[in-house]
Amino acid sequence: MSAPDGRSPRDTGHAGTVEMPIFPLGAVMLPGESLSLQIFEPRYVALVEDCTDGRREPEFGVVLIARGHEVGGGEVRTEVGTVARITEVIELPGSRYRLRCKGTDRIRVEKWLDDAPYPRAEAELWPDGDGADDGELLAGLRERADRLHALTAQFARRNGIRRPPPSAWLDDLSDDPTTRSYELAARLPIGPTDRQSALAAPDPLSRLAALSTSVDDAIAMMEFRLL
């Protein structure tokens, strides 16, 4: 992550923070995930043009909109997000763009800046803290995911749905605890609030614990619907 003028965060004089463009979304982007965006609102067109002018790194922060809408401004934003690095940009007619991005580092917003010409913030990289052995939590999470899928399939059959949602694919996970925890958060059938809780967890073990709670809540809800 670089400052707008190409300097590293260490060179900004803000104790590791760097000013960066921010794209608030109604969804959570996790490190390692891909993201496709259709850009048409003028403020985000300006953001894309600034990020791809060759004078800085082609990246911006993505944060979840806690309340409000993506279009029009005035939304309430979370303060933990992810750096989205632009990997492909396609210019479309009518001052529009199609982007493909890849999530890289987790960030924490330290200070929101003026939204003109687009949302900006002083943010810092927020790497995971040291983790502990997650083997027990991982095994429990697999069992919970299987239980949730069985309940979902039962609910689908009861309601005449021929093709229930597939089970979460929890194989071929990374050996790195942080990467593995984000892969699990991306693959489990949980909503944006639960994904944000996982993103904001301080370390991989805490992230797996948060995911376990999220799946437990989904299981309880599905069991209630099956009464």
Short mmCIF file of N, CA and C in Angstrom, two decimals, residues 7-112:
data_model
loop_
_atom_site.label_atom_id
_atom_site.label_comp_id
_atom_site.label_asym_id
_atom_site.label_seq_id
_atom_site.Cartn_x
_atom_site.Cartn_y
_atom_site.Cartn_z
N ARG A 7 4.76 7.49 -2.00
CA ARG A 7 5.55 7.17 -0.82
C ARG A 7 4.95 5.99 -0.08
N SER A 8 5.77 5.33 0.71
CA SER A 8 5.27 4.26 1.55
C SER A 8 4.63 4.86 2.79
N PRO A 9 3.80 4.07 3.53
CA PRO A 9 3.20 4.60 4.74
C PRO A 9 4.22 5.14 5.73
N ARG A 10 5.43 4.58 5.75
CA ARG A 10 6.43 5.05 6.69
C ARG A 10 6.85 6.49 6.41
N ASP A 11 6.63 6.94 5.17
CA ASP A 11 7.10 8.27 4.79
C ASP A 11 6.06 9.36 4.98
N THR A 12 4.87 9.02 5.48
CA THR A 12 3.80 10.01 5.54
C THR A 12 3.84 10.84 6.80
N GLY A 13 4.56 10.37 7.82
CA GLY A 13 4.61 11.13 9.05
C GLY A 13 3.40 10.94 9.93
N HIS A 14 2.62 9.89 9.71
CA HIS A 14 1.41 9.65 10.49
C HIS A 14 1.47 8.30 11.18
N ALA A 15 2.65 7.93 11.69
CA ALA A 15 2.81 6.71 12.49
C ALA A 15 2.25 5.48 11.78
N GLY A 16 2.60 5.32 10.52
CA GLY A 16 2.18 4.13 9.81
C GLY A 16 0.91 4.27 9.02
N THR A 17 0.24 5.42 9.11
CA THR A 17 -0.98 5.62 8.34
C THR A 17 -0.66 6.20 6.97
N VAL A 18 -1.60 6.01 6.06
CA VAL A 18 -1.45 6.55 4.71
C VAL A 18 -2.82 6.99 4.23
N GLU A 19 -2.88 8.10 3.52
CA GLU A 19 -4.14 8.55 2.94
C GLU A 19 -4.46 7.67 1.73
N MET A 20 -5.67 7.18 1.67
CA MET A 20 -6.04 6.33 0.55
C MET A 20 -7.51 6.51 0.18
N PRO A 21 -7.85 6.28 -1.10
CA PRO A 21 -9.25 6.28 -1.51
C PRO A 21 -9.99 5.11 -0.86
N ILE A 22 -11.27 5.32 -0.57
CA ILE A 22 -12.08 4.29 0.06
C ILE A 22 -13.36 4.09 -0.74
N PHE A 23 -13.71 2.83 -0.96
CA PHE A 23 -14.96 2.49 -1.66
C PHE A 23 -15.86 1.76 -0.66
N PRO A 24 -16.87 2.44 -0.11
CA PRO A 24 -17.82 1.76 0.77
C PRO A 24 -18.77 0.88 -0.05
N LEU A 25 -18.96 -0.35 0.40
CA LEU A 25 -19.81 -1.30 -0.30
C LEU A 25 -20.82 -1.92 0.66
N GLY A 26 -21.88 -2.46 0.09
CA GLY A 26 -22.85 -3.21 0.87
C GLY A 26 -22.45 -4.65 1.05
N ALA A 27 -21.19 -4.96 0.85
CA ALA A 27 -20.67 -6.32 0.99
C ALA A 27 -19.27 -6.21 1.58
N VAL A 28 -18.81 -7.33 2.14
CA VAL A 28 -17.48 -7.38 2.76
C VAL A 28 -16.50 -8.05 1.81
N MET A 29 -15.38 -7.40 1.55
CA MET A 29 -14.30 -8.00 0.78
C MET A 29 -13.26 -8.50 1.77
N LEU A 30 -12.85 -9.75 1.62
CA LEU A 30 -11.85 -10.35 2.50
C LEU A 30 -10.50 -10.43 1.78
N PRO A 31 -9.40 -10.38 2.51
CA PRO A 31 -8.10 -10.60 1.88
C PRO A 31 -8.08 -11.93 1.12
N GLY A 32 -7.56 -11.88 -0.10
CA GLY A 32 -7.51 -13.08 -0.94
C GLY A 32 -8.68 -13.23 -1.87
N GLU A 33 -9.77 -12.52 -1.63
CA GLU A 33 -10.95 -12.63 -2.48
C GLU A 33 -10.82 -11.77 -3.74
N SER A 34 -11.55 -12.18 -4.77
CA SER A 34 -11.68 -11.37 -5.98
C SER A 34 -12.97 -10.56 -5.90
N LEU A 35 -12.99 -9.42 -6.56
CA LEU A 35 -14.15 -8.54 -6.54
C LEU A 35 -14.31 -7.91 -7.91
N SER A 36 -15.53 -7.95 -8.44
CA SER A 36 -15.86 -7.27 -9.69
C SER A 36 -16.79 -6.10 -9.38
N LEU A 37 -16.53 -4.96 -10.00
CA LEU A 37 -17.32 -3.77 -9.75
C LEU A 37 -17.71 -3.10 -11.06
N GLN A 38 -18.95 -2.60 -11.09
CA GLN A 38 -19.39 -1.73 -12.17
C GLN A 38 -19.39 -0.30 -11.62
N ILE A 39 -18.61 0.57 -12.22
CA ILE A 39 -18.44 1.93 -11.71
C ILE A 39 -19.18 2.91 -12.62
N PHE A 40 -20.10 3.67 -12.01
CA PHE A 40 -20.86 4.64 -12.81
C PHE A 40 -21.10 5.94 -12.06
N GLU A 41 -21.12 5.90 -10.71
CA GLU A 41 -21.35 7.12 -9.94
C GLU A 41 -20.14 8.04 -10.10
N PRO A 42 -20.36 9.35 -10.37
CA PRO A 42 -19.24 10.26 -10.67
C PRO A 42 -18.11 10.23 -9.66
N ARG A 43 -18.41 10.16 -8.37
CA ARG A 43 -17.32 10.20 -7.39
C ARG A 43 -16.44 8.96 -7.48
N TYR A 44 -17.02 7.82 -7.85
CA TYR A 44 -16.21 6.61 -7.95
C TYR A 44 -15.55 6.50 -9.32
N VAL A 45 -16.13 7.14 -10.33
CA VAL A 45 -15.42 7.27 -11.61
C VAL A 45 -14.13 8.06 -11.38
N ALA A 46 -14.23 9.15 -10.60
CA ALA A 46 -13.04 9.95 -10.29
C ALA A 46 -12.03 9.12 -9.50
N LEU A 47 -12.51 8.29 -8.58
CA LEU A 47 -11.61 7.42 -7.81
C LEU A 47 -10.84 6.48 -8.72
N VAL A 48 -11.55 5.84 -9.64
CA VAL A 48 -10.90 4.90 -10.55
C VAL A 48 -9.88 5.61 -11.42
N GLU A 49 -10.24 6.77 -11.93
CA GLU A 49 -9.32 7.49 -12.80
C GLU A 49 -8.06 7.92 -12.04
N ASP A 50 -8.21 8.30 -10.78
CA ASP A 50 -7.03 8.66 -9.99
C ASP A 50 -6.18 7.44 -9.67
N CYS A 51 -6.83 6.29 -9.44
CA CYS A 51 -6.08 5.08 -9.08
C CYS A 51 -5.37 4.46 -10.28
N THR A 52 -5.76 4.83 -11.48
CA THR A 52 -5.19 4.21 -12.67
C THR A 52 -4.44 5.21 -13.56
N ASP A 53 -4.06 6.35 -12.97
CA ASP A 53 -3.37 7.36 -13.77
C ASP A 53 -1.87 7.14 -13.85
N GLY A 54 -1.39 6.05 -13.21
CA GLY A 54 0.02 5.71 -13.28
C GLY A 54 0.89 6.42 -12.27
N ARG A 55 0.33 7.30 -11.45
CA ARG A 55 1.13 8.05 -10.48
C ARG A 55 1.14 7.41 -9.10
N ARG A 56 0.36 6.35 -8.92
CA ARG A 56 0.26 5.71 -7.61
C ARG A 56 -0.08 4.25 -7.80
N GLU A 57 -0.10 3.52 -6.72
CA GLU A 57 -0.50 2.12 -6.80
C GLU A 57 -1.97 2.02 -7.19
N PRO A 58 -2.33 1.07 -8.06
CA PRO A 58 -3.72 0.94 -8.50
C PRO A 58 -4.56 0.20 -7.46
N GLU A 59 -4.83 0.86 -6.32
CA GLU A 59 -5.53 0.20 -5.24
C GLU A 59 -6.31 1.21 -4.41
N PHE A 60 -7.29 0.70 -3.70
CA PHE A 60 -8.12 1.51 -2.82
C PHE A 60 -8.63 0.62 -1.70
N GLY A 61 -9.14 1.23 -0.64
CA GLY A 61 -9.70 0.45 0.44
C GLY A 61 -11.18 0.16 0.22
N VAL A 62 -11.62 -0.99 0.67
CA VAL A 62 -13.03 -1.35 0.63
C VAL A 62 -13.50 -1.57 2.06
N VAL A 63 -14.58 -0.87 2.44
CA VAL A 63 -15.17 -1.05 3.77
C VAL A 63 -16.66 -1.33 3.61
N LEU A 64 -17.23 -1.96 4.60
CA LEU A 64 -18.66 -2.29 4.59
C LEU A 64 -19.48 -1.08 4.99
N ILE A 65 -20.59 -0.88 4.30
CA ILE A 65 -21.57 0.12 4.71
C ILE A 65 -22.42 -0.48 5.82
N ALA A 66 -22.29 0.07 7.01
CA ALA A 66 -23.06 -0.45 8.14
C ALA A 66 -24.52 0.01 8.08
N ARG A 67 -24.72 1.20 7.54
CA ARG A 67 -26.09 1.72 7.38
C ARG A 67 -26.09 2.73 6.25
N GLY A 68 -27.08 2.63 5.36
CA GLY A 68 -27.17 3.54 4.24
C GLY A 68 -27.06 2.81 2.91
N HIS A 69 -26.68 3.54 1.87
CA HIS A 69 -26.65 2.99 0.51
C HIS A 69 -25.33 3.34 -0.17
N GLU A 70 -25.00 2.52 -1.19
CA GLU A 70 -23.76 2.74 -1.93
C GLU A 70 -23.82 3.99 -2.78
N VAL A 71 -24.99 4.33 -3.29
CA VAL A 71 -25.15 5.46 -4.20
C VAL A 71 -25.69 6.66 -3.43
N GLY A 72 -25.07 7.81 -3.61
CA GLY A 72 -25.61 9.03 -3.07
C GLY A 72 -24.89 9.60 -1.87
N GLY A 73 -24.11 8.79 -1.17
CA GLY A 73 -23.36 9.29 -0.03
C GLY A 73 -24.20 9.28 1.25
N GLY A 74 -23.57 9.72 2.34
CA GLY A 74 -24.25 9.79 3.62
C GLY A 74 -24.32 8.47 4.37
N GLU A 75 -23.63 7.45 3.89
CA GLU A 75 -23.68 6.15 4.53
C GLU A 75 -22.81 6.12 5.78
N VAL A 76 -23.14 5.18 6.69
CA VAL A 76 -22.31 4.93 7.87
C VAL A 76 -21.39 3.76 7.55
N ARG A 77 -20.09 3.92 7.77
CA ARG A 77 -19.11 2.94 7.32
C ARG A 77 -18.42 2.26 8.49
N THR A 78 -18.04 1.02 8.29
CA THR A 78 -17.19 0.35 9.26
C THR A 78 -15.77 0.87 9.12
N GLU A 79 -14.94 0.58 10.10
CA GLU A 79 -13.58 1.11 10.10
C GLU A 79 -12.52 0.05 9.87
N VAL A 80 -12.93 -1.18 9.61
CA VAL A 80 -12.00 -2.25 9.25
C VAL A 80 -12.36 -2.72 7.86
N GLY A 81 -11.39 -2.74 6.96
CA GLY A 81 -11.65 -3.11 5.58
C GLY A 81 -10.45 -3.82 4.97
N THR A 82 -10.43 -3.84 3.66
CA THR A 82 -9.42 -4.57 2.91
C THR A 82 -8.93 -3.73 1.73
N VAL A 83 -7.65 -3.81 1.45
CA VAL A 83 -7.10 -3.15 0.25
C VAL A 83 -7.50 -3.95 -0.98
N ALA A 84 -8.10 -3.28 -1.94
CA ALA A 84 -8.47 -3.89 -3.22
C ALA A 84 -7.48 -3.41 -4.28
N ARG A 85 -6.72 -4.33 -4.84
CA ARG A 85 -5.77 -3.98 -5.90
C ARG A 85 -6.43 -4.24 -7.25
N ILE A 86 -6.44 -3.24 -8.10
CA ILE A 86 -7.07 -3.36 -9.42
C ILE A 86 -6.20 -4.24 -10.31
N THR A 87 -6.79 -5.31 -10.82
CA THR A 87 -6.06 -6.21 -11.71
C THR A 87 -6.51 -6.06 -13.16
N GLU A 88 -7.69 -5.49 -13.37
CA GLU A 88 -8.18 -5.26 -14.73
C GLU A 88 -9.17 -4.11 -14.71
N VAL A 89 -9.06 -3.22 -15.67
CA VAL A 89 -10.01 -2.13 -15.79
C VAL A 89 -10.45 -2.02 -17.25
N ILE A 90 -11.75 -1.98 -17.45
CA ILE A 90 -12.33 -1.88 -18.80
C ILE A 90 -13.17 -0.61 -18.84
N GLU A 91 -12.84 0.28 -19.75
CA GLU A 91 -13.60 1.51 -19.90
C GLU A 91 -14.82 1.24 -20.75
N LEU A 92 -15.99 1.69 -20.29
CA LEU A 92 -17.25 1.48 -20.96
C LEU A 92 -17.82 2.81 -21.43
N PRO A 93 -18.75 2.79 -22.38
CA PRO A 93 -19.37 4.05 -22.82
C PRO A 93 -20.09 4.75 -21.68
N GLY A 94 -20.16 6.07 -21.78
CA GLY A 94 -20.91 6.84 -20.80
C GLY A 94 -20.18 7.04 -19.49
N SER A 95 -18.86 7.17 -19.53
CA SER A 95 -18.05 7.40 -18.32
C SER A 95 -18.30 6.33 -17.26
N ARG A 96 -18.19 5.09 -17.69
CA ARG A 96 -18.36 3.96 -16.78
C ARG A 96 -17.14 3.04 -16.89
N TYR A 97 -16.92 2.24 -15.86
CA TYR A 97 -15.80 1.31 -15.85
C TYR A 97 -16.26 -0.03 -15.28
N ARG A 98 -15.59 -1.06 -15.71
CA ARG A 98 -15.73 -2.37 -15.10
C ARG A 98 -14.37 -2.74 -14.52
N LEU A 99 -14.35 -3.07 -13.24
CA LEU A 99 -13.11 -3.39 -12.56
C LEU A 99 -13.10 -4.83 -12.09
N ARG A 100 -11.90 -5.40 -12.09
CA ARG A 100 -11.63 -6.64 -11.38
C ARG A 100 -10.53 -6.34 -10.37
N CYS A 101 -10.76 -6.76 -9.13
CA CYS A 101 -9.82 -6.44 -8.06
C CYS A 101 -9.51 -7.70 -7.26
N LYS A 102 -8.39 -7.63 -6.53
CA LYS A 102 -7.98 -8.71 -5.65
C LYS A 102 -7.73 -8.13 -4.27
N GLY A 103 -8.32 -8.75 -3.25
CA GLY A 103 -8.10 -8.30 -1.89
C GLY A 103 -6.70 -8.66 -1.42
N THR A 104 -6.00 -7.70 -0.83
CA THR A 104 -4.64 -7.96 -0.35
C THR A 104 -4.58 -7.83 1.17
N ASP A 105 -4.24 -6.66 1.69
CA ASP A 105 -4.04 -6.48 3.12
C ASP A 105 -5.30 -6.00 3.83
N ARG A 106 -5.40 -6.34 5.10
CA ARG A 106 -6.44 -5.77 5.95
C ARG A 106 -6.00 -4.38 6.40
N ILE A 107 -6.96 -3.46 6.50
CA ILE A 107 -6.66 -2.10 6.94
C ILE A 107 -7.62 -1.70 8.06
N ARG A 108 -7.17 -0.70 8.82
CA ARG A 108 -8.00 -0.11 9.86
C ARG A 108 -7.99 1.41 9.66
N VAL A 109 -9.19 1.98 9.52
CA VAL A 109 -9.30 3.42 9.32
C VAL A 109 -9.02 4.13 10.63
N GLU A 110 -8.09 5.08 10.58
CA GLU A 110 -7.76 5.88 11.74
C GLU A 110 -8.50 7.22 11.73
N LYS A 111 -8.75 7.75 10.54
CA LYS A 111 -9.41 9.05 10.45
C LYS A 111 -10.07 9.19 9.09
N TRP A 112 -11.36 9.54 9.09
CA TRP A 112 -12.05 9.82 7.83
C TRP A 112 -11.74 11.24 7.39
#
